[in-house]
XYZ file of C-alpha atoms in Angstrom:
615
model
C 9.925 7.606 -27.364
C 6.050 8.783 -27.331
C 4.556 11.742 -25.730
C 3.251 10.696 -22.436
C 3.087 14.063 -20.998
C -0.663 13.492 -21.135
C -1.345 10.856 -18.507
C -3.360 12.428 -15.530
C -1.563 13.496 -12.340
C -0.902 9.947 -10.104
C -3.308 12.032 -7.882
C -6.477 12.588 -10.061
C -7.269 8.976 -9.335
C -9.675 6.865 -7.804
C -9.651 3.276 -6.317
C -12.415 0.876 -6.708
C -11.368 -2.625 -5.943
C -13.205 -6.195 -4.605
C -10.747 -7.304 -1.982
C -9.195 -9.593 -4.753
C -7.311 -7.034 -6.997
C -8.336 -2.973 -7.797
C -8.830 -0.748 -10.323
C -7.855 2.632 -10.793
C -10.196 5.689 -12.074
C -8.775 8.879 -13.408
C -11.170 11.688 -12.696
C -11.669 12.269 -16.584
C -13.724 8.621 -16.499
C -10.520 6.234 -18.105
C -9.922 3.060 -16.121
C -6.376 3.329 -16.857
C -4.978 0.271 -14.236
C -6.800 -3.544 -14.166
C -4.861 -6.672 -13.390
C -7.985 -8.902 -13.670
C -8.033 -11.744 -11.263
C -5.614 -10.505 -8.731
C -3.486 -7.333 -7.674
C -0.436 -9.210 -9.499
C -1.971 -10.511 -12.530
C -1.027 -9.177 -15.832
C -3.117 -6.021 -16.663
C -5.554 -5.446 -19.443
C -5.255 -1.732 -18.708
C -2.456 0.013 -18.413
C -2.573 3.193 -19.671
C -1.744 4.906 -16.887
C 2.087 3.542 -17.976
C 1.657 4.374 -21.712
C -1.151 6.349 -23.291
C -0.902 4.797 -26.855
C -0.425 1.187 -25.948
C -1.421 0.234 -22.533
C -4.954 -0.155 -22.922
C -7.868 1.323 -21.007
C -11.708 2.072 -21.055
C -12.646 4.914 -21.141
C -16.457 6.600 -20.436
C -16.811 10.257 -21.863
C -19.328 12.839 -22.563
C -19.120 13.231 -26.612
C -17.079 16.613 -27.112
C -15.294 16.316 -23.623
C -16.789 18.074 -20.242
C -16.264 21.373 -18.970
C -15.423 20.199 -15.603
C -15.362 17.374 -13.789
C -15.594 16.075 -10.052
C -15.257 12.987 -7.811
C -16.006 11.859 -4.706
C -16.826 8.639 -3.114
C -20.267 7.311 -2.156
C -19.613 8.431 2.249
C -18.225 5.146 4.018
C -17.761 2.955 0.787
C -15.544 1.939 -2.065
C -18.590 3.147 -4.672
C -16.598 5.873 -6.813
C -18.998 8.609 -8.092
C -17.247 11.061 -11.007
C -19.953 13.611 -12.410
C -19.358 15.932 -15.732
C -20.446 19.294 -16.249
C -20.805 20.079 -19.571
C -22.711 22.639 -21.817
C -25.282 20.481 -22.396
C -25.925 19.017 -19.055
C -24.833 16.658 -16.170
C -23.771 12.922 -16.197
C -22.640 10.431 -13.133
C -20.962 7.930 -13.010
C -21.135 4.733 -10.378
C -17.735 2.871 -10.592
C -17.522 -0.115 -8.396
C -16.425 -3.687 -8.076
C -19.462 -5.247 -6.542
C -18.653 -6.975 -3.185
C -21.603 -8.627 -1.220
C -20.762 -10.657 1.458
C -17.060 -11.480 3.339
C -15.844 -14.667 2.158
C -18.169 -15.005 -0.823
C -17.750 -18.281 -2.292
C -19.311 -17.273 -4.920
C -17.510 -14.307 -5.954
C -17.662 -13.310 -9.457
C -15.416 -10.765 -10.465
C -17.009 -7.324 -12.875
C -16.126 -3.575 -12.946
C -19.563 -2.234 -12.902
C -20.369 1.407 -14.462
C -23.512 3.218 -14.225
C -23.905 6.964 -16.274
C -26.980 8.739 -15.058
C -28.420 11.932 -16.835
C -28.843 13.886 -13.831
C -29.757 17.113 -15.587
C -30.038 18.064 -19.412
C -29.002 15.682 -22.656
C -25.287 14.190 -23.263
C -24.316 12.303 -25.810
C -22.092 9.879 -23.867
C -19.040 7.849 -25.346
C -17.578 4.342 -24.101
C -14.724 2.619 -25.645
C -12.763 -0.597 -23.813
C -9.374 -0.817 -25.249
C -8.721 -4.304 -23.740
C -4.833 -5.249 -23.740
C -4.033 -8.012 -22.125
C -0.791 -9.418 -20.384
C 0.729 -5.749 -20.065
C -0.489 -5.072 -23.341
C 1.784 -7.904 -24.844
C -1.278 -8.884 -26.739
C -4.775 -7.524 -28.140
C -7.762 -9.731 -27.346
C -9.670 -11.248 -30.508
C -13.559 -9.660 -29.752
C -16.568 -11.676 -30.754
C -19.785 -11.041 -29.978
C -22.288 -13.101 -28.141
C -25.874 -13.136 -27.447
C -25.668 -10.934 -24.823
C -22.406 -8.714 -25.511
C -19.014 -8.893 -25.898
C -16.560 -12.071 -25.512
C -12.685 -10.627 -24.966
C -10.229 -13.257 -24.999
C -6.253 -12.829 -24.984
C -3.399 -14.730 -23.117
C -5.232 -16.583 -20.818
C -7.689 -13.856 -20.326
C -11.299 -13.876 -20.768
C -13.337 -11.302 -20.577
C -17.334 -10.768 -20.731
C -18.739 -7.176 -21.593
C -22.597 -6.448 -21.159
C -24.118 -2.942 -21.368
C -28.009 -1.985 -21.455
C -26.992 -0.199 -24.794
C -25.878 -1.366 -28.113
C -22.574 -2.539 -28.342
C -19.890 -2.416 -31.544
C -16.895 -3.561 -32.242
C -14.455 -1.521 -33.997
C -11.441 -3.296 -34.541
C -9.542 -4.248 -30.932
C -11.893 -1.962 -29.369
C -15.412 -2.350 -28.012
C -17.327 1.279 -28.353
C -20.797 2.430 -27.833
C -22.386 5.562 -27.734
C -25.977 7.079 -26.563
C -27.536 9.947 -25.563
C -29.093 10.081 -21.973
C -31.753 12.647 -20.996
C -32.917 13.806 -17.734
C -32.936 10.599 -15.540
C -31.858 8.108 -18.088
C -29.295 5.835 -17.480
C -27.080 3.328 -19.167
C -24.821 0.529 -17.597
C -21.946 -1.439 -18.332
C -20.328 -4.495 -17.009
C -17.081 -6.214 -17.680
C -17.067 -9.665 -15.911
C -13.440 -12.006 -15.405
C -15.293 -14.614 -16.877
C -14.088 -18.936 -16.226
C -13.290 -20.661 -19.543
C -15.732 -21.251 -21.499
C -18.833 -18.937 -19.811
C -20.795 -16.253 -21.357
C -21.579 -13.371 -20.441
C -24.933 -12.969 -18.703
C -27.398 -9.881 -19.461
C -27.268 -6.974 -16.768
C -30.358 -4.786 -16.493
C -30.185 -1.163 -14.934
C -32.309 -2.586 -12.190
C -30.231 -5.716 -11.376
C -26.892 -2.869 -11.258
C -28.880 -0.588 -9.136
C -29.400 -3.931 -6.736
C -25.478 -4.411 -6.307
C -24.971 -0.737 -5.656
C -27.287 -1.236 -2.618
C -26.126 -4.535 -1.894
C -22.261 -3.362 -2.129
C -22.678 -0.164 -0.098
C -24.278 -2.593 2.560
C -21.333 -4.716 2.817
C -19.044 -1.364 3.106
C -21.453 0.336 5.657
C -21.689 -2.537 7.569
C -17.554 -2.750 7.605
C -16.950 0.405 8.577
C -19.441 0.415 11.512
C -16.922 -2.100 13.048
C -14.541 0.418 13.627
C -13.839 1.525 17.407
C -12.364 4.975 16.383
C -14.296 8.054 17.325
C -12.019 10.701 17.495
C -11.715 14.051 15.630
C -10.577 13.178 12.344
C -12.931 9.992 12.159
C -13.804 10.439 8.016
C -10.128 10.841 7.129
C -9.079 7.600 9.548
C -12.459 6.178 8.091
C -11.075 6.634 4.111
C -7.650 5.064 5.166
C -9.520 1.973 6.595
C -11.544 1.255 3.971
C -8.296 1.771 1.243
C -6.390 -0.139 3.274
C -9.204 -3.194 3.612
C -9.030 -2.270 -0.670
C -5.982 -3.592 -0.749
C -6.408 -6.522 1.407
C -6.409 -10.266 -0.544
C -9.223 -11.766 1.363
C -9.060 -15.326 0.144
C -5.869 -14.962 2.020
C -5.510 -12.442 4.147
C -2.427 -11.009 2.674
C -2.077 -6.915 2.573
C -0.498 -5.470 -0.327
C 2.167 -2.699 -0.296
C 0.158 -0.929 -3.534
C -2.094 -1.803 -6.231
C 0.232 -0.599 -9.216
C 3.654 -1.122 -10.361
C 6.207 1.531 -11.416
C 4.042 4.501 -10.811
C 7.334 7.063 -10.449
C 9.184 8.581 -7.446
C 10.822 11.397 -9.313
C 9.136 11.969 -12.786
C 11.643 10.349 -15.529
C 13.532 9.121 -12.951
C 14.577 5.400 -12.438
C 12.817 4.379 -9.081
C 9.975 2.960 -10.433
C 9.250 -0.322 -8.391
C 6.509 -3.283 -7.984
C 4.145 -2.932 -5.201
C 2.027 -5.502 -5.763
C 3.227 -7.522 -3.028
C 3.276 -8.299 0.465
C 6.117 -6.541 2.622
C 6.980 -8.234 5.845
C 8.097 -5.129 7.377
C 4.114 -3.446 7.193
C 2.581 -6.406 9.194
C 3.346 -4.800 12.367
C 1.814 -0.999 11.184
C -0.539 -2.966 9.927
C -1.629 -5.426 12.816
C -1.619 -1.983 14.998
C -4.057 -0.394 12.850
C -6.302 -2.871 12.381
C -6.344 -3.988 16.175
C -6.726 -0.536 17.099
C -9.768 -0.055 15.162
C -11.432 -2.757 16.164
C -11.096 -4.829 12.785
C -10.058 -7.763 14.622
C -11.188 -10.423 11.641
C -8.371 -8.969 9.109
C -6.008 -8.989 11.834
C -6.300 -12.212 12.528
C -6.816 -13.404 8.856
C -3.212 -11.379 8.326
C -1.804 -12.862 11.528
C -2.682 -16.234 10.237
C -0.548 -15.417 6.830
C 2.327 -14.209 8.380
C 1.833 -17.567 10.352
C 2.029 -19.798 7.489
C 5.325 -17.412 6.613
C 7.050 -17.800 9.802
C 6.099 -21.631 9.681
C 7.697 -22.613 6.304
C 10.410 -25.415 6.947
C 13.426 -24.628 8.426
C 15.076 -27.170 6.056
C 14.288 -24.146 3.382
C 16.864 -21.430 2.712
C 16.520 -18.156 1.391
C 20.036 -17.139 -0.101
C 20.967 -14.383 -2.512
C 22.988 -14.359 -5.882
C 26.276 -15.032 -3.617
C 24.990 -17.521 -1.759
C 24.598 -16.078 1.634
C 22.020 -16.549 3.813
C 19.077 -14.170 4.052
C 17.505 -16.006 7.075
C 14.109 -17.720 8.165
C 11.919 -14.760 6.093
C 11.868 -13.131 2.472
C 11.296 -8.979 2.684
C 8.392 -9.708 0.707
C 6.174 -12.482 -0.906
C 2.992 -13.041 -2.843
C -0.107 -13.024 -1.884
C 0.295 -16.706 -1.904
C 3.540 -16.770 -0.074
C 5.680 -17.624 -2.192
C 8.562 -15.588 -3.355
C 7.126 -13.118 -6.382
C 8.653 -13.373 -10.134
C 11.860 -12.226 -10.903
C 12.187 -8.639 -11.488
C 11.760 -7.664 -15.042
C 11.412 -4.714 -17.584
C 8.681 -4.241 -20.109
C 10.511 -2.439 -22.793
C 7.560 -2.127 -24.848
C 5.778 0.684 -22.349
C 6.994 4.019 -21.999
C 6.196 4.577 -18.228
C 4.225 6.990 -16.624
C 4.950 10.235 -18.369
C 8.485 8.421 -19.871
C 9.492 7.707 -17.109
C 11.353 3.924 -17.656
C 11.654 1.466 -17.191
C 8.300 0.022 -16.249
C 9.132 -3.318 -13.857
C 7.574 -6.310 -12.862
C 8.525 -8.058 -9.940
C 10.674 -6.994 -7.028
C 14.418 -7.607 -6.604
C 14.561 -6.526 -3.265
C 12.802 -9.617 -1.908
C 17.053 -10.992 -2.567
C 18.381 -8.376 -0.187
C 19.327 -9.003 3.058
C 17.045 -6.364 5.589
C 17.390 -7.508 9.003
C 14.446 -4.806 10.173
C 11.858 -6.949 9.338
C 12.453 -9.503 12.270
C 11.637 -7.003 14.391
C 8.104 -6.127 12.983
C 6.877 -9.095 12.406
C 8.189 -10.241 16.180
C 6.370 -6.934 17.316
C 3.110 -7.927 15.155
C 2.647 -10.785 16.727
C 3.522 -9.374 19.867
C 0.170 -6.441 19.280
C -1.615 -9.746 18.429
C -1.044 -11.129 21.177
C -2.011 -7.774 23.312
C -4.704 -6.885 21.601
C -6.039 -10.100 20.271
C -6.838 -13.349 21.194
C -3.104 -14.268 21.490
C -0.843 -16.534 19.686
C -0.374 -19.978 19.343
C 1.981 -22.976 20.596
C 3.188 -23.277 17.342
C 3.660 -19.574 16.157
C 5.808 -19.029 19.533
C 7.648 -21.858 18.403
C 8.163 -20.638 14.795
C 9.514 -17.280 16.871
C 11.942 -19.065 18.711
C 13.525 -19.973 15.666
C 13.578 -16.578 13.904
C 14.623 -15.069 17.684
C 17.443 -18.036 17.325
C 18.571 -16.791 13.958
C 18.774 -13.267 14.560
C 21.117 -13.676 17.451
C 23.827 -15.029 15.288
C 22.980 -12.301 12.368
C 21.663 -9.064 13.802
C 25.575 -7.658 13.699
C 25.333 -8.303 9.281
C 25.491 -4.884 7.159
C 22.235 -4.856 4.810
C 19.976 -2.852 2.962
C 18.270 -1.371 5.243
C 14.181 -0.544 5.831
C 14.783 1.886 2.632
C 15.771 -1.127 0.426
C 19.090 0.445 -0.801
C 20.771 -0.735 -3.957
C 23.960 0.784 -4.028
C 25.783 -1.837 -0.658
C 25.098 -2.831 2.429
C 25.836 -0.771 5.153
C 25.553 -1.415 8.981
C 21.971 0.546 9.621
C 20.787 1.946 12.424
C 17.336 0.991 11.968
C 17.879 -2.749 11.125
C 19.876 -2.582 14.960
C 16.658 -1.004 16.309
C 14.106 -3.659 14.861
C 16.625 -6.068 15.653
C 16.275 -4.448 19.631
C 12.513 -4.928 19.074
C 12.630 -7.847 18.425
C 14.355 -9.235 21.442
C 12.519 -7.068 23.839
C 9.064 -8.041 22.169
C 10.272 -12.000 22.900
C 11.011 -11.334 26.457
C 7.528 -9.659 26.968
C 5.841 -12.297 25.629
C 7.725 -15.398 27.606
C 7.491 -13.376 30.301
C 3.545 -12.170 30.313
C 2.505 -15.212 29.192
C 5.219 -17.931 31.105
C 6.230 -19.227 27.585
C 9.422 -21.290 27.563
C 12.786 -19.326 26.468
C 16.379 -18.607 27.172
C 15.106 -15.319 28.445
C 18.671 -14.415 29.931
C 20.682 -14.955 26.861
C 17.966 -13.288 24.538
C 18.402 -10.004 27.279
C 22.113 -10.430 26.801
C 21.551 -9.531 23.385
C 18.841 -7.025 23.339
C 21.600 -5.073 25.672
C 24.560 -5.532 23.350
C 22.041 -4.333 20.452
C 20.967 -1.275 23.008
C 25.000 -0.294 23.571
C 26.104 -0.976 20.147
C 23.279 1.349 19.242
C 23.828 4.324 22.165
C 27.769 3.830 20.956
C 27.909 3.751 17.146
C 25.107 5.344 15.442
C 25.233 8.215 18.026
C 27.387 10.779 16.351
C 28.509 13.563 19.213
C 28.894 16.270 16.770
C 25.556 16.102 15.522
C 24.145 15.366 18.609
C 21.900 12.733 16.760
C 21.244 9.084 15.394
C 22.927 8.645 12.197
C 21.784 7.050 9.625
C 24.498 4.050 10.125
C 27.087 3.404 12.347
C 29.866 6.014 12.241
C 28.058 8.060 9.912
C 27.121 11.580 9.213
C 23.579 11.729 7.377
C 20.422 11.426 9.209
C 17.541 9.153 8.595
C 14.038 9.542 9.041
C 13.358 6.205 10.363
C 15.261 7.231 13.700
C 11.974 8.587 14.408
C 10.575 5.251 15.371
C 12.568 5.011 18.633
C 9.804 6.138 20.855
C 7.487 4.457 19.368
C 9.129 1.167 19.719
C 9.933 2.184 23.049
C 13.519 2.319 22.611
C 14.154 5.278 24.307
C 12.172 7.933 26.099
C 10.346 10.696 24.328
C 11.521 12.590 26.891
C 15.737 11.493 26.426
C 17.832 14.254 25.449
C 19.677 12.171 22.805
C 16.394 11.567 20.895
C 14.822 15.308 21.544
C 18.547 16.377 20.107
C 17.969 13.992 17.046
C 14.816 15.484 16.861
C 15.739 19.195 16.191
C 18.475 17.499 13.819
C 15.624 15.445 11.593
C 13.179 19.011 11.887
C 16.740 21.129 10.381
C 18.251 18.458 7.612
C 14.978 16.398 6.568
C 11.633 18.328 7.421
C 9.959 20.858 4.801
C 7.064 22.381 6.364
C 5.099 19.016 7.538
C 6.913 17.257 4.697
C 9.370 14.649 5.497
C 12.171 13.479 3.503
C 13.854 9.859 4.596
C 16.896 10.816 3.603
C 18.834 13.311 1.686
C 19.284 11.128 -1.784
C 21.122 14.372 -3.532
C 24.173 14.551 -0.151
C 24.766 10.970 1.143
C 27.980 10.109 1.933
C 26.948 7.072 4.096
C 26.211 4.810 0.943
C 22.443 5.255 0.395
C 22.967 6.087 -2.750
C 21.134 3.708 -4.995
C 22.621 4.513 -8.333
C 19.084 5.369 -9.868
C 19.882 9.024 -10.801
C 17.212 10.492 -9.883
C 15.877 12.807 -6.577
C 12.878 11.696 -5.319
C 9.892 13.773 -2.859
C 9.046 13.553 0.639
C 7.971 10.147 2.005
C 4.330 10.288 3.430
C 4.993 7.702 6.120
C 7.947 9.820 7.531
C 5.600 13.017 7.857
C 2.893 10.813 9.679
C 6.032 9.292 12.044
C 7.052 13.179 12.520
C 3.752 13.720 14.401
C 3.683 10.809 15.941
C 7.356 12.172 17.181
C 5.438 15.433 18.106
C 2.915 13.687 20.089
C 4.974 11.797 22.205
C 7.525 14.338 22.972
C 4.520 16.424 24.150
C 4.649 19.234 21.047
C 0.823 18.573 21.007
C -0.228 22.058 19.194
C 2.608 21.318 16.389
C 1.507 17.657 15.879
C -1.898 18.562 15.487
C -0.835 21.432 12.944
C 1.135 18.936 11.056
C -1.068 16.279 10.804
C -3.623 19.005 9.360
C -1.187 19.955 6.637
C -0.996 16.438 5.559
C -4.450 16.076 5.252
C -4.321 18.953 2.922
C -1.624 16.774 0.516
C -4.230 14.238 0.324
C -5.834 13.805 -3.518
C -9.085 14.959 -3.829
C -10.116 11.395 -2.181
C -8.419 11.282 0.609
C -5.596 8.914 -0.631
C -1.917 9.334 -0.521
C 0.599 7.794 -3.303
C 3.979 6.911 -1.542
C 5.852 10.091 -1.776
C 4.484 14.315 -2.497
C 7.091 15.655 -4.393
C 8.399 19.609 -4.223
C 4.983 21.091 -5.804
C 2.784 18.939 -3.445
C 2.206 16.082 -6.595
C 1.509 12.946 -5.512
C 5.137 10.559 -6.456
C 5.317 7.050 -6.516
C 2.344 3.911 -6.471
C -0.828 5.020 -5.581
C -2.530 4.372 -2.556
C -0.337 3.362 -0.803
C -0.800 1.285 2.632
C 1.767 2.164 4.603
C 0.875 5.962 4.293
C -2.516 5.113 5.180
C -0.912 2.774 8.195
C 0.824 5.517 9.436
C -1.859 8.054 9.464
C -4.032 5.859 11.364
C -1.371 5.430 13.891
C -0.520 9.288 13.849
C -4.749 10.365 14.062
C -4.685 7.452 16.858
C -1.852 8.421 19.204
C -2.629 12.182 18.914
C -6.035 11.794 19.307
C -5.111 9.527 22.846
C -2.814 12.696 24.141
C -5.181 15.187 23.485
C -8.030 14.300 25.302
């Protein structure tokens, strides 16, 4: 095994992306994550899960820095990192260059501009190309105007304003900038057969302006003018990063296996779409006023809800998983089988590295009930849904009323057995109610009086068996003794009252067992004796999305002073960036793939709601 120990924190990281896949930045100038193409392509960097072999590029004052910093350009995806060494200052502009919504013309580069902002630096760049999960190396030639990388499929164009060498798989240059000089660099996804096309300091310092346009302009849609309006700003524009705008789709995350416990096993693929975000998803969006990506995501899960009903989705048994994967592509279609790379060590050793997701063949009965609720907000807040999506609902609705009483895996995607969980009854409530409201506001056709026959079972089998007396709380499943995290949800679904004893009891139980300071854990992974246990053998940090759902508890149960004091400490576990990873682990490191949506979801949500109650 190799010494990984000296891949950056998962926090020290930037994301620069073109609404077609990202990249990730550390703050010492590596590129250590590109999939060119798209989020799920194969990556040509991927150091970030093995410092020897993965490939990167990296962009270095000669001799290292004495310090560095980052920040982004305000209100855009334009990444700025600036080293302070003896000799002087450098910048550097990272960006994927994005000029107009729906660009037909797209063409796909990682652009990077260093500036001499004060003194003389010798400056270093070497690209370390490794295609296909570094599988391969790319045979280099050069061209008239740079560097031709090509490589399993792959083809890549490199152009820089200063002379370029090759040196073996690696393309390296290396100038010194004064005062006010500057140098640029551009690696293109180039189509077979192309070449790469010259790229002048002025024509970079053009997309710069023309790609902090586009994001300017974007982020002026927004409705939101509350108190935290930067941080909700920062989460907007991530989340629009990792939005697939050919086709709407949202990813979970932009990187795969990025650990939830260093060396521990739960290391999964996020690079996919995850029916149970579109309604967190459809809520932020609407409630900022982005109303083009909502419907643009609406109109994916659409084409989801609408596949044939002929077509069955069954596990390895043979059982049927119902009308919906968990997750898909951001194609819709079901992603590649889950897989190991043997060959890469994992962040920091921690294996294996996966590709793929093997939880999209898991039965999760939750997700009914948020994409039923999405389109439901959709409907609310948007232009409302169609004849034909109400009749692709009817069918899921029809489906879920002879399978809402299964065991599964739950929201938390638990490997180690189905269990009967409380939060897949919940969603399955929402769902239900959410179909009622909508035949009801809108005089849509429906057996309205069977479907409230069983959104009332779901309600008493829910008040009966996950409530456990002793505890005085919602258990985790029925008849069980460990709490989850998720109960949280149930005003916020409008299950029950904020105000209900039974959830202000469940409360205090969540705040004694599963709350550290603001931090929330889901579950207790080291104590559970209701069979979340997934067999990885590993603990794992608090989960982001539960600490944004505990002030969104706070707020609705009226603890207004504690919410906002909560939400404030989160905002302090941020990275440097303002982006969250999945999980912050017992020393406040960011755990797990990096940004991640649904953090970003939920802290809209949270700054949203608590914003509302206070005034």
């Amino acid at each position: 095994m190799s010494d990984q120990t000296s891949a950056l924190p998962i926090s020290d990281h930037g994301l620069i992306g073109d609404l077609r896949t990202a990249a990730l930045v550390g703050m010492d100038g590596t590129i250590d994550w590109f999939c060119p193409g798209r989020f799920d392509a194969a990556s040509v960097f991927a150091s970030v899960l093995d410092t020897e072999v993965g490939g990167s590029w990296r962009l270095e004052p000669v001799g290292g820095s004495v310090r560095t910093q980052q920040f982004y350009v305000p209100n855009t995806a334009i990444l700025a990192t600036r080293f302070l060494t003896e000799d002087g200052v450098i910048e550097v502009y990272d960006f994927m260059p994005v000029i107009q919504r729906a660009d037909p013309d797209h063409r796909q580069r990682i652009v990077r501009r260093v500036t001499a902002v004060r003194g003389s630096t010798r400056v270093r760049s070497v690209v370390s190309a490794r295609p296909d999960y570094a599988r391969t190396t790319p045979q280099v030639v050069t061209d008239e105007h740079g560097v031709v990388l090509t490589g399993a499929g792959l083809r890549l164009g490199l152009v820089s304003t200063t002379e370029l060498s090759v040196d073996g798989d690696d393309v390296t240059a290396e100038i010194e900038l004064a005062t006010g000089q500057s140098a640029v660099f551009v690696l293109e996804v180039l189509a077979d057969g192309a070449a790469p096309q010259a790229c002048t300091t002025a024509d970079v310092d053009a997309l710069i302006d023309a790609t902090s346009t586009f994001w300017h302009d974007w982020v002026e849609r927004s409705t939101y003018t509350g108190r935290w309006r930067e941080t909700v700003n920062r989460s907007a524009i991530t989340l629009k990063l990792l939005t697939h705008e050919p086709t709407g789709a949202i990813i979970a995350a932009p990187t795969t296996s990025l650990p939830e416990a260093i060396g521990g096993g739960r290391n999964w693929d996020y690079r996919y779409v995850w029916v149970r975000d579109a309604g967190f998803s459809l809520y932020a969006l609407l409630r900022l006023g982005f109303t083009d990506e909502a419907q643009a995501f609406v109109r994916w899960l659409s084409e989801r809800m609408g596949e044939g009903p002929d077509e069955q989705h069954l596990d390895a048994n043979g059982d049927d998983l119902g009308p919906l994967r968990v997750l898909y592509d951001i194609d819709g279609s079901s992603p590649v089988d889950e897989h190991e790379l043997g060959h890469l060590s994992g962040y920091r050793d921690s294996a294996p590295v996966r590709v793929g997701n093997g939880a999209v063949d898991q039965l999760q009965l939750d997700i009914y009930g948020e994409i039923i609720d999405s389109v439901y907000l959709f409907n609310k807040y948007g232009p409302g849904l169609s004849h034909d999506a109400w009749r692709d609902m009817q069918r899921i609705i029809d489906w879920l009323t002879e399978n809402w009483e299964r065991e599964d895996a739950g929201m938390w995607e638990v490997r180690g057995g189905y269990r009967p969980h409380t939060t897949s009854r919940l969603m399955a409530w929402v769902a239900f109610e959410r179909m009622i409201r909508m035949a009801r506001q809108r005089g849509l056709p429906g057996d309205i009086t069977a479907w409230s026959d069983t959104r009332d079972q779901i309600y008493a089998r829910i008040m009966d068996e996950s409530w456990n007396t002793d505890l005085q709380a919602f258990t985790q499943v029925e008849g069980g003794t460990a709490l989850d995290a998720g109960v949280l949800l149930m005003p916020m679904v409008k299950f029950l009252s904020p105000a209900d004893p039974r959830f202000l009891s469940t409360l205090d139980a969540v705040e004694t067992e599963l709350v550290a300071d603001s931090l929330v854990f889901r579950y207790d992974v080291s104590d559970s004796p209701d069979g979340v246990d997934d067999d990885s053998g590993a603990e794992e940090g608090t989960f982001s999305l539960c600490s944004f759902w505990y002030v969104e508890a706070l707020t609705r149960v009226g603890r207004l002073g504690e919410a906002s004091v909560a939400l404030e400490k989160m905002f302090t576990y941020a990275n440097h960036l303002g982006l969250y990873a999945e999980q912050i682990g017992d020393t406040g490191d960011q755990l797990g793939n990096f940004p991640q949506a649904f953090t970003h979801l939920s802290l809209i949500s949270a700054a949203i709601n608590l914003d509302r109650a206070l005034g």
